[in-house]
Short mmCIF file of C-alpha atoms in Angstrom, two decimals:
data_model
loop_
_atom_site.label_atom_id
_atom_site.label_comp_id
_atom_site.label_asym_id
_atom_site.label_seq_id
_atom_site.Cartn_x
_atom_site.Cartn_y
_atom_site.Cartn_z
CA MET A 142 24.70 -4.11 18.24
CA THR A 143 25.75 -3.82 14.57
CA THR A 144 29.51 -2.93 14.23
CA ARG A 145 30.67 -0.85 11.66
CA ARG A 146 33.02 -1.89 9.28
CA PRO A 147 35.10 -0.21 6.59
CA VAL A 148 33.47 -0.14 3.15
CA ASN A 149 35.43 -2.28 0.40
CA TRP A 150 36.13 0.03 -2.27
CA THR A 151 36.81 -2.51 -4.43
CA SER A 152 33.83 -4.05 -4.68
CA ALA A 153 30.66 -1.73 -3.61
CA LYS A 154 28.88 -0.21 -6.03
CA ILE A 155 27.11 2.86 -5.51
CA PRO A 156 23.53 1.97 -6.51
CA GLN A 157 21.53 3.93 -8.67
CA GLY A 158 17.86 4.94 -8.07
CA GLN A 159 14.60 5.79 -10.33
CA VAL A 160 12.01 8.25 -8.91
CA TYR A 161 8.85 7.33 -9.33
CA VAL A 162 6.04 10.10 -8.42
CA LEU A 163 2.21 10.26 -7.85
CA PRO A 164 1.48 14.01 -8.37
CA GLU A 165 -2.18 13.96 -7.31
CA ARG A 166 -1.22 12.92 -3.78
CA CYS A 167 1.68 15.41 -3.56
CA LYS A 168 0.63 18.42 -0.88
CA GLY A 169 3.65 20.59 -1.75
CA CYS A 170 5.25 20.20 1.79
CA ARG A 171 8.86 20.28 0.05
CA PHE A 172 10.19 17.73 2.63
CA CYS A 173 11.34 15.29 -0.37
CA ILE A 174 13.03 18.13 -2.49
CA GLU A 175 14.69 19.99 1.33
CA PHE A 176 16.13 16.45 2.77
CA CYS A 177 17.40 14.62 -0.38
CA PRO A 178 21.08 14.23 0.89
CA LYS A 179 21.86 14.53 -3.37
CA LYS A 180 19.73 17.52 -3.82
CA VAL A 181 18.01 15.24 -7.07
CA LEU A 182 14.56 16.92 -6.68
CA ALA A 183 13.11 20.07 -7.48
CA GLU A 184 9.81 21.52 -7.63
CA SER A 185 7.87 21.54 -10.81
CA GLY A 186 6.50 23.94 -13.21
CA SER A 187 3.15 22.52 -13.18
CA ILE A 188 0.64 21.90 -10.44
CA ASN A 189 -1.30 18.84 -9.95
CA ALA A 190 -5.31 18.93 -9.76
CA LYS A 191 -5.11 20.50 -6.07
CA GLY A 192 -2.78 23.29 -7.10
CA TYR A 193 0.61 21.97 -5.38
CA HIS A 194 3.89 21.76 -7.30
CA TYR A 195 5.29 18.50 -7.03
CA PRO A 196 8.51 17.12 -7.46
CA VAL A 197 10.33 16.09 -10.26
CA VAL A 198 14.22 15.20 -10.79
CA ALA A 199 15.95 18.55 -11.52
CA PRO A 200 17.68 19.06 -14.63
CA GLY A 201 20.65 17.45 -14.96
CA LYS A 202 20.24 14.85 -11.76
CA GLU A 203 18.68 12.22 -13.64
CA ALA A 204 21.63 9.61 -12.87
CA ASP A 205 22.58 11.12 -9.29
CA CYS A 206 19.34 9.25 -7.14
CA VAL A 207 21.17 6.63 -4.91
CA HIS A 208 18.16 4.50 -4.13
CA CYS A 209 18.56 5.98 -0.15
CA ARG A 210 14.99 6.10 0.15
CA PHE A 211 14.94 9.10 2.43
CA CYS A 212 12.22 10.76 0.23
CA ASP A 213 10.00 7.91 0.22
CA LEU A 214 10.14 7.55 3.97
CA VAL A 215 9.57 11.01 4.92
CA CYS A 216 7.09 11.99 2.48
CA PRO A 217 3.82 12.12 4.40
CA GLU A 218 1.37 11.69 1.51
CA PHE A 219 3.33 8.31 0.44
CA ALA A 220 3.40 10.41 -3.07
CA ILE A 221 7.27 9.37 -3.99
CA PHE A 222 9.44 6.54 -4.07
CA THR A 223 12.36 4.99 -5.48
CA GLU A 224 13.47 2.00 -7.20
CA GLU A 225 17.36 0.75 -7.73
CA ARG A 226 17.85 0.49 -11.56
CA LYS A 227 19.30 -2.43 -12.72
CA MET B 75 21.63 2.34 -19.69
CA SER B 76 18.71 4.97 -20.29
CA VAL B 77 18.54 7.61 -17.79
CA GLU B 78 15.47 10.06 -17.08
CA GLY B 79 13.56 11.89 -14.76
CA ALA B 80 10.84 10.92 -12.22
CA LYS B 81 8.32 8.63 -13.59
CA ILE B 82 4.60 8.96 -13.09
CA VAL B 83 2.77 6.01 -11.63
CA PRO B 84 -0.33 5.30 -10.41
CA SER B 85 0.31 3.74 -6.90
CA HIS B 86 2.84 3.41 -4.34
CA HIS B 87 4.98 0.42 -3.67
CA LEU B 88 3.09 0.05 0.16
CA ASP B 89 -0.41 0.76 -0.80
CA SER B 90 -1.12 -2.59 0.49
CA LEU B 91 -0.49 -1.50 3.60
CA PHE B 92 -2.79 1.50 3.56
CA ARG B 93 -6.17 1.70 2.58
CA ALA B 94 -5.38 3.51 -0.53
CA ASP B 95 -8.63 4.41 -1.32
CA ARG B 96 -9.21 7.09 1.23
CA LEU B 97 -5.59 8.67 0.44
CA PRO B 98 -4.73 11.61 0.16
CA HIS B 99 -5.39 11.89 4.08
CA ILE B 100 -6.68 14.63 5.78
CA LEU B 101 -3.67 15.74 7.35
CA CYS B 102 -2.40 19.49 6.64
CA PRO B 103 0.58 19.86 4.08
CA GLY B 104 4.12 19.26 6.56
CA CYS B 105 2.31 17.68 9.24
CA GLY B 106 4.86 15.26 10.86
CA ILE B 107 2.12 12.38 11.08
CA GLY B 108 2.38 11.02 7.58
CA PRO B 109 6.44 10.34 8.26
CA ALA B 110 5.21 8.47 11.55
CA MET B 111 2.59 6.72 10.05
CA HIS B 112 4.60 5.66 6.74
CA CYS B 113 7.54 4.35 9.35
CA PHE B 114 4.71 2.52 11.08
CA ALA B 115 4.05 0.57 7.72
CA GLN B 116 7.68 -0.08 7.40
CA ALA B 117 8.20 -1.73 10.98
CA MET B 118 5.19 -3.91 10.44
CA LEU B 119 6.92 -5.06 7.48
CA ASP B 120 10.44 -5.23 8.95
CA SER B 121 9.11 -7.18 12.05
CA GLY B 122 8.82 -10.28 10.47
CA ILE B 123 5.19 -10.29 12.34
CA PRO B 124 2.56 -11.48 9.73
CA LEU B 125 0.14 -8.59 9.28
CA GLU B 126 -3.01 -10.79 10.20
CA ARG B 127 -1.37 -10.54 13.49
CA HIS B 128 -0.97 -6.68 13.97
CA VAL B 129 -3.75 -4.63 15.19
CA CYS B 130 -3.68 -0.63 15.31
CA VAL B 131 -5.89 1.10 17.75
CA SER B 132 -6.51 4.93 17.74
CA GLY B 133 -8.16 7.36 19.96
CA ILE B 134 -9.29 10.59 18.96
CA GLY B 135 -7.59 13.27 17.01
CA CYS B 136 -5.36 14.15 14.03
CA THR B 137 -3.11 10.97 14.92
CA GLY B 138 -6.44 9.15 16.00
CA ARG B 139 -7.08 8.88 11.99
CA VAL B 140 -4.26 6.77 11.32
CA ALA B 141 -6.25 3.44 12.41
CA GLY B 142 -8.41 4.61 9.27
CA TYR B 143 -5.77 4.31 7.06
CA VAL B 144 -3.75 1.43 7.99
CA ASN B 145 -4.70 -1.62 6.26
CA VAL B 146 -4.61 -4.02 9.24
CA ASP B 147 -7.20 -4.88 11.74
CA SER B 148 -7.75 -1.57 13.50
CA TYR B 149 -9.72 -0.14 15.98
CA HIS B 150 -10.59 4.00 16.03
CA THR B 151 -11.82 4.10 19.82
CA THR B 152 -13.36 7.25 22.15
CA HIS B 153 -11.49 9.96 23.04
CA GLY B 154 -8.65 8.87 25.35
CA ARG B 155 -9.59 5.33 25.85
CA ALA B 156 -7.25 3.64 23.14
CA ILE B 157 -5.41 2.09 25.81
CA PRO B 158 -8.20 0.08 27.37
CA PHE B 159 -9.56 -0.91 24.19
CA ALA B 160 -5.94 -2.27 23.42
CA LEU B 161 -5.18 -3.39 26.80
CA GLY B 162 -8.94 -5.65 26.00
CA ILE B 163 -6.94 -7.00 23.01
CA SER B 164 -3.90 -7.60 24.37
CA VAL B 165 -4.85 -9.53 27.13
CA VAL B 166 -7.52 -11.71 25.82
CA ARG B 167 -5.46 -12.35 22.32
CA PRO B 168 -2.12 -12.59 23.68
CA ASP B 169 -0.77 -13.70 20.16
CA LEU B 170 -1.78 -10.58 18.47
CA LYS B 171 0.74 -7.40 18.37
CA VAL B 172 -1.23 -4.65 19.54
CA THR B 173 -0.04 -0.97 18.76
CA VAL B 174 -1.70 2.28 20.06
CA PHE B 175 -0.87 5.18 17.36
CA SER B 176 -2.40 8.34 19.06
CA GLY B 177 -1.43 11.71 19.92
CA ASP B 178 -0.36 13.58 22.97
CA GLY B 179 -3.30 15.04 23.99
CA ASP B 180 -5.38 11.65 23.61
CA LEU B 181 -2.90 9.41 25.14
CA ILE B 182 -0.97 11.87 27.92
CA SER B 183 -3.82 14.36 28.60
CA ILE B 184 -7.44 12.98 28.54
CA GLY B 185 -6.01 9.23 28.58
CA GLY B 186 -3.44 9.86 31.48
CA ASN B 187 -4.28 7.79 33.99
CA HIS B 188 -4.77 5.11 31.57
CA PHE B 189 -1.11 5.22 30.12
CA ILE B 190 0.24 5.30 33.74
CA HIS B 191 -1.51 2.41 34.85
CA ALA B 192 -0.87 0.50 31.55
CA ALA B 193 2.87 1.14 31.70
CA ARG B 194 2.50 0.28 35.34
CA ARG B 195 0.97 -2.87 34.89
CA ASN B 196 3.44 -3.88 32.09
CA ILE B 197 0.56 -4.74 29.62
CA ASN B 198 2.23 -6.03 26.42
CA LEU B 199 1.14 -3.09 24.32
CA ASN B 200 3.14 -0.71 21.58
CA VAL B 201 2.28 2.70 22.58
CA ILE B 202 3.37 5.13 19.54
CA CYS B 203 2.55 8.69 20.78
CA VAL B 204 2.93 11.53 18.13
CA ASN B 205 3.83 14.64 20.17
CA ASN B 206 2.96 18.25 17.92
CA PHE B 207 3.10 20.28 21.66
CA ASN B 208 -0.50 20.95 21.33
CA TYR B 209 -4.47 20.03 20.34
CA GLY B 210 -3.89 20.25 16.77
CA MET B 211 -7.46 18.85 15.49
CA THR B 212 -9.49 21.04 17.73
CA GLY B 213 -7.73 24.14 16.85
CA GLY B 214 -4.35 24.86 18.11
CA GLN B 215 -5.28 24.44 22.33
CA ALA B 216 -2.89 24.31 24.76
CA GLY B 217 -2.34 21.00 25.92
CA PRO B 218 0.16 19.17 28.88
CA THR B 219 2.89 18.82 26.06
CA THR B 220 2.55 22.71 25.33
CA PRO B 221 5.97 24.53 26.13
CA LEU B 222 6.04 26.91 28.80
CA GLY B 223 5.21 30.25 27.27
CA ALA B 224 4.22 28.76 24.10
CA LYS B 225 1.34 30.76 22.39
CA ALA B 226 -1.95 28.69 21.75
CA ALA B 227 -5.39 29.39 20.77
CA THR B 228 -6.28 28.82 24.80
CA ALA B 229 -3.28 30.59 25.95
CA PRO B 230 -2.95 34.02 23.67
CA TYR B 231 -0.29 35.70 26.17
CA GLY B 232 1.81 32.25 26.56
CA ASN B 233 1.27 28.98 28.35
CA ALA B 234 1.70 29.26 32.03
CA GLU B 235 2.23 25.42 32.47
CA ARG B 236 5.02 23.24 32.60
CA PRO B 237 4.78 20.44 30.41
CA PHE B 238 5.11 16.84 30.69
CA SER B 239 8.47 15.33 29.22
CA LEU B 240 6.91 12.27 27.93
CA PRO B 241 10.02 9.58 28.07
CA TYR B 242 10.94 10.54 31.65
CA LEU B 243 6.94 9.91 32.59
CA ALA B 244 7.11 6.49 30.43
CA ALA B 245 10.10 5.68 32.54
CA ALA B 246 8.96 6.57 35.57
CA VAL B 247 5.88 4.71 35.22
CA GLY B 248 7.55 1.62 34.32
CA ALA B 249 7.94 1.13 30.56
CA THR B 250 9.99 -1.41 29.04
CA PHE B 251 11.26 0.49 26.15
CA VAL B 252 11.24 3.98 25.60
CA ALA B 253 12.35 6.03 22.89
CA ARG B 254 12.26 9.53 21.52
CA TRP B 255 12.81 10.67 17.98
CA THR B 256 11.57 12.91 15.52
CA ALA B 257 9.48 12.93 11.78
CA LEU B 258 12.77 13.66 10.45
CA HIS B 259 14.28 10.47 11.76
CA VAL B 260 12.66 8.15 10.18
CA ARG B 261 15.44 5.59 9.91
CA GLN B 262 16.05 5.67 13.53
CA LEU B 263 12.11 5.79 14.18
CA LYS B 264 11.22 2.99 11.82
CA GLU B 265 14.41 0.80 13.70
CA ALA B 266 12.80 1.80 17.35
CA MET B 267 9.12 0.52 16.23
CA VAL B 268 10.81 -2.96 14.92
CA ARG B 269 12.48 -2.73 18.69
CA ALA B 270 9.37 -2.09 20.22
CA MET B 271 7.08 -4.65 18.11
CA LYS B 272 9.82 -7.49 18.74
CA LYS B 273 9.74 -6.93 22.52
CA LYS B 274 7.54 -8.26 25.17
CA GLY B 275 5.80 -5.63 27.68
CA PHE B 276 4.60 -2.03 27.57
CA THR B 277 7.20 0.37 25.00
CA PHE B 278 6.74 3.94 24.12
CA ILE B 279 7.97 5.96 21.54
CA GLU B 280 7.60 9.59 21.55
CA VAL B 281 7.79 10.87 18.06
CA LEU B 282 7.87 15.10 17.90
CA ALA B 283 6.17 16.08 15.00
CA PRO B 284 5.65 19.21 13.14
CA CYS B 285 2.15 21.12 13.21
CA PRO B 286 2.51 23.79 11.31
CA THR B 287 -1.72 25.13 11.63
CA GLY B 288 -1.84 24.71 15.36
CA PHE B 289 1.50 24.77 16.95
CA GLY B 290 3.68 26.56 14.25
CA ARG B 291 1.62 29.56 13.35
CA PRO B 292 1.34 31.24 16.80
CA ASN B 293 4.83 30.69 17.51
CA ASN B 294 6.62 31.96 14.48
CA ILE B 295 7.49 28.52 13.02
CA GLY B 296 6.33 29.38 9.55
CA ASP B 297 5.44 26.03 8.23
CA GLY B 298 6.54 22.24 8.90
CA LEU B 299 9.90 22.68 6.77
CA GLU B 300 11.23 25.14 9.15
CA GLU B 301 9.56 22.85 12.18
CA MET B 302 11.77 19.98 10.06
CA GLU B 303 14.71 22.10 9.82
CA ARG B 304 14.78 22.65 13.13
CA TYR B 305 14.67 19.27 14.09
CA ARG B 306 17.81 18.55 11.57
CA SER B 307 19.84 21.28 13.07
CA ARG B 308 19.15 21.21 16.84
CA CYS B 309 18.73 17.44 17.49
CA VAL B 310 21.50 15.49 19.26
CA VAL B 311 21.40 11.75 19.74
CA ASN B 312 22.35 10.59 23.17
CA HIS B 313 20.81 7.12 24.39
CA ARG B 314 22.18 7.79 27.61
CA ALA B 315 20.89 10.87 28.32
CA ALA B 316 19.82 11.32 31.96
CA LEU B 317 15.95 11.36 31.84
CA HIS B 318 15.27 14.16 33.62
CA GLU B 319 17.06 16.63 31.37
CA LEU B 320 14.72 15.92 28.35
CA ASP B 321 12.76 18.68 28.25
CA LEU B 322 12.60 20.44 24.97
CA ASP B 323 11.24 23.69 23.86
CA LEU B 324 11.08 24.29 20.10
CA ARG B 325 10.95 27.73 20.18
CA ARG B 326 14.23 27.88 22.26
CA ILE B 327 17.69 28.08 20.38
CA ASP B 328 20.16 27.57 23.08
CA GLN B 329 19.32 23.91 24.25
CA PRO B 330 19.45 21.00 22.09
CA PHE B 331 16.47 18.29 21.30
CA ILE B 332 18.00 15.17 22.91
CA LEU B 333 16.85 11.75 20.77
CA GLY B 334 17.59 8.38 21.23
CA ASN B 335 16.06 4.70 22.87
CA PHE B 336 16.65 5.69 26.41
CA VAL B 337 15.11 2.77 28.24
CA ASP B 338 15.61 -0.81 27.24
CA ILE B 339 14.81 -3.34 30.39
CA ASP B 340 13.01 -6.73 30.74
CA ARG B 341 10.33 -6.95 33.35
CA PRO B 342 7.52 -9.94 33.46
CA HIS B 343 4.57 -8.48 31.56
CA PHE B 344 0.56 -8.55 32.14
CA ARG B 345 -0.75 -12.22 31.98
CA PRO B 346 -3.69 -12.42 34.44
CA PRO B 347 -4.57 -16.08 35.64
CA VAL B 348 -8.39 -15.84 34.74
CA ILE B 349 -7.10 -15.67 31.14
CA GLU B 350 -4.55 -18.04 31.39
CA GLN B 351 -6.65 -20.91 32.51
CA GLY B 352 -10.07 -19.24 31.13
CA PRO B 353 -11.88 -20.38 28.06
CA ALA B 354 -9.45 -17.87 26.32
CA ALA B 355 -6.73 -19.90 27.18
CA GLU B 356 -6.24 -21.26 23.58
CA PHE B 357 -4.90 -17.95 22.75
CA GLY B 358 -3.21 -17.33 26.12
CA ARG B 359 -0.16 -19.32 25.36
CA ASP B 360 3.07 -17.35 24.52
CA ASP B 361 4.50 -19.49 22.24
CA ARG B 362 1.72 -18.51 19.42
CA SER B 363 3.08 -15.18 19.87
CA ALA B 364 6.41 -15.83 18.15
CA ASP B 365 8.29 -12.87 17.75
CA GLY B 366 10.49 -13.31 15.14
CA GLY B 367 14.27 -12.48 16.57
CA GLY B 368 12.88 -11.29 19.67
CA ALA B 369 16.00 -12.85 21.43
CA ALA B 370 17.71 -10.34 19.58
CA MET B 371 16.93 -7.46 21.54
CA GLU B 372 19.15 -7.63 24.46
CA GLY B 373 21.95 -5.15 24.65
CA ALA B 374 22.29 -1.79 25.18
CA PRO B 375 20.65 1.02 22.76
#
């Protein structure tokens, strides 16, 4: 069992993530857009070869991704992932 | 630091775990098998067991396609017979980590007898059952997990049969680890898969997954996103829930869906003497199947 410990605010740092997208794999299920805890993603204006609107970073949210990797894990198509910005 | 939006890249960081030339897969938009497969791939990495020692066995159905997509030794078997094939692998090569990844129609309906007897013998096997409440690939027919009253292609006036509660069934027939998560609870699902991989004996994980085409459409669940939203708003995690109270019906709004790691016990697993002493004995030693932090698995869920 893991024990929860309070976060030390002086040393804790919120990571910043970079979103990577593979537009041609997306089938437009919107899981990543709806379940992003920071609401970073939005539907693209353009479509991919199969006619689906793939996710893009919403305007003004470029610095909001915290690299929680939820979009990565919940994407059924392996079409999106994040990496931590150094 | 320069800040920019989404970068477009040609490959995914987990592509080495999948046969990426076959992607995108055949599953419908909004299907829950994709997240389950993703969790399985991540769990294989996190388990610490080398990928060469992982085996994935699938039966027939939408979920049965998974064996064709994961880039480990895999077996796409006949309908309902995933567990007997996996039993053979597991008994002859105890050093391998065998996972059966299949659907409810394959494992519980057609392969129901194999399932209960594999659990009774406590074969060293992980079973991941993606439950979408119908036979999806063949066109949304009612199956043994379709809720009472739900509409299906073969039940246009509502299903008249009481469904299985899969964790209750698995616990009753002797599984040593029983969990239920959904395609939305990806982190908990991945952790449960890692725990199951590190455990000896028969483990069972039920993954509730949206099937917008087969189950959602006749039952007024618009798309995969709406079903995921129901999981988000109505799931309750209770590891100590009474197993006989785990019935669920996605269409009812008055009762929660109970999730959790319900059972985690230790029982001697199946090791037939003929294998222990026979020609395959060089594979039979348990010390070869070193399972990383297996000793860390004790304790309550």
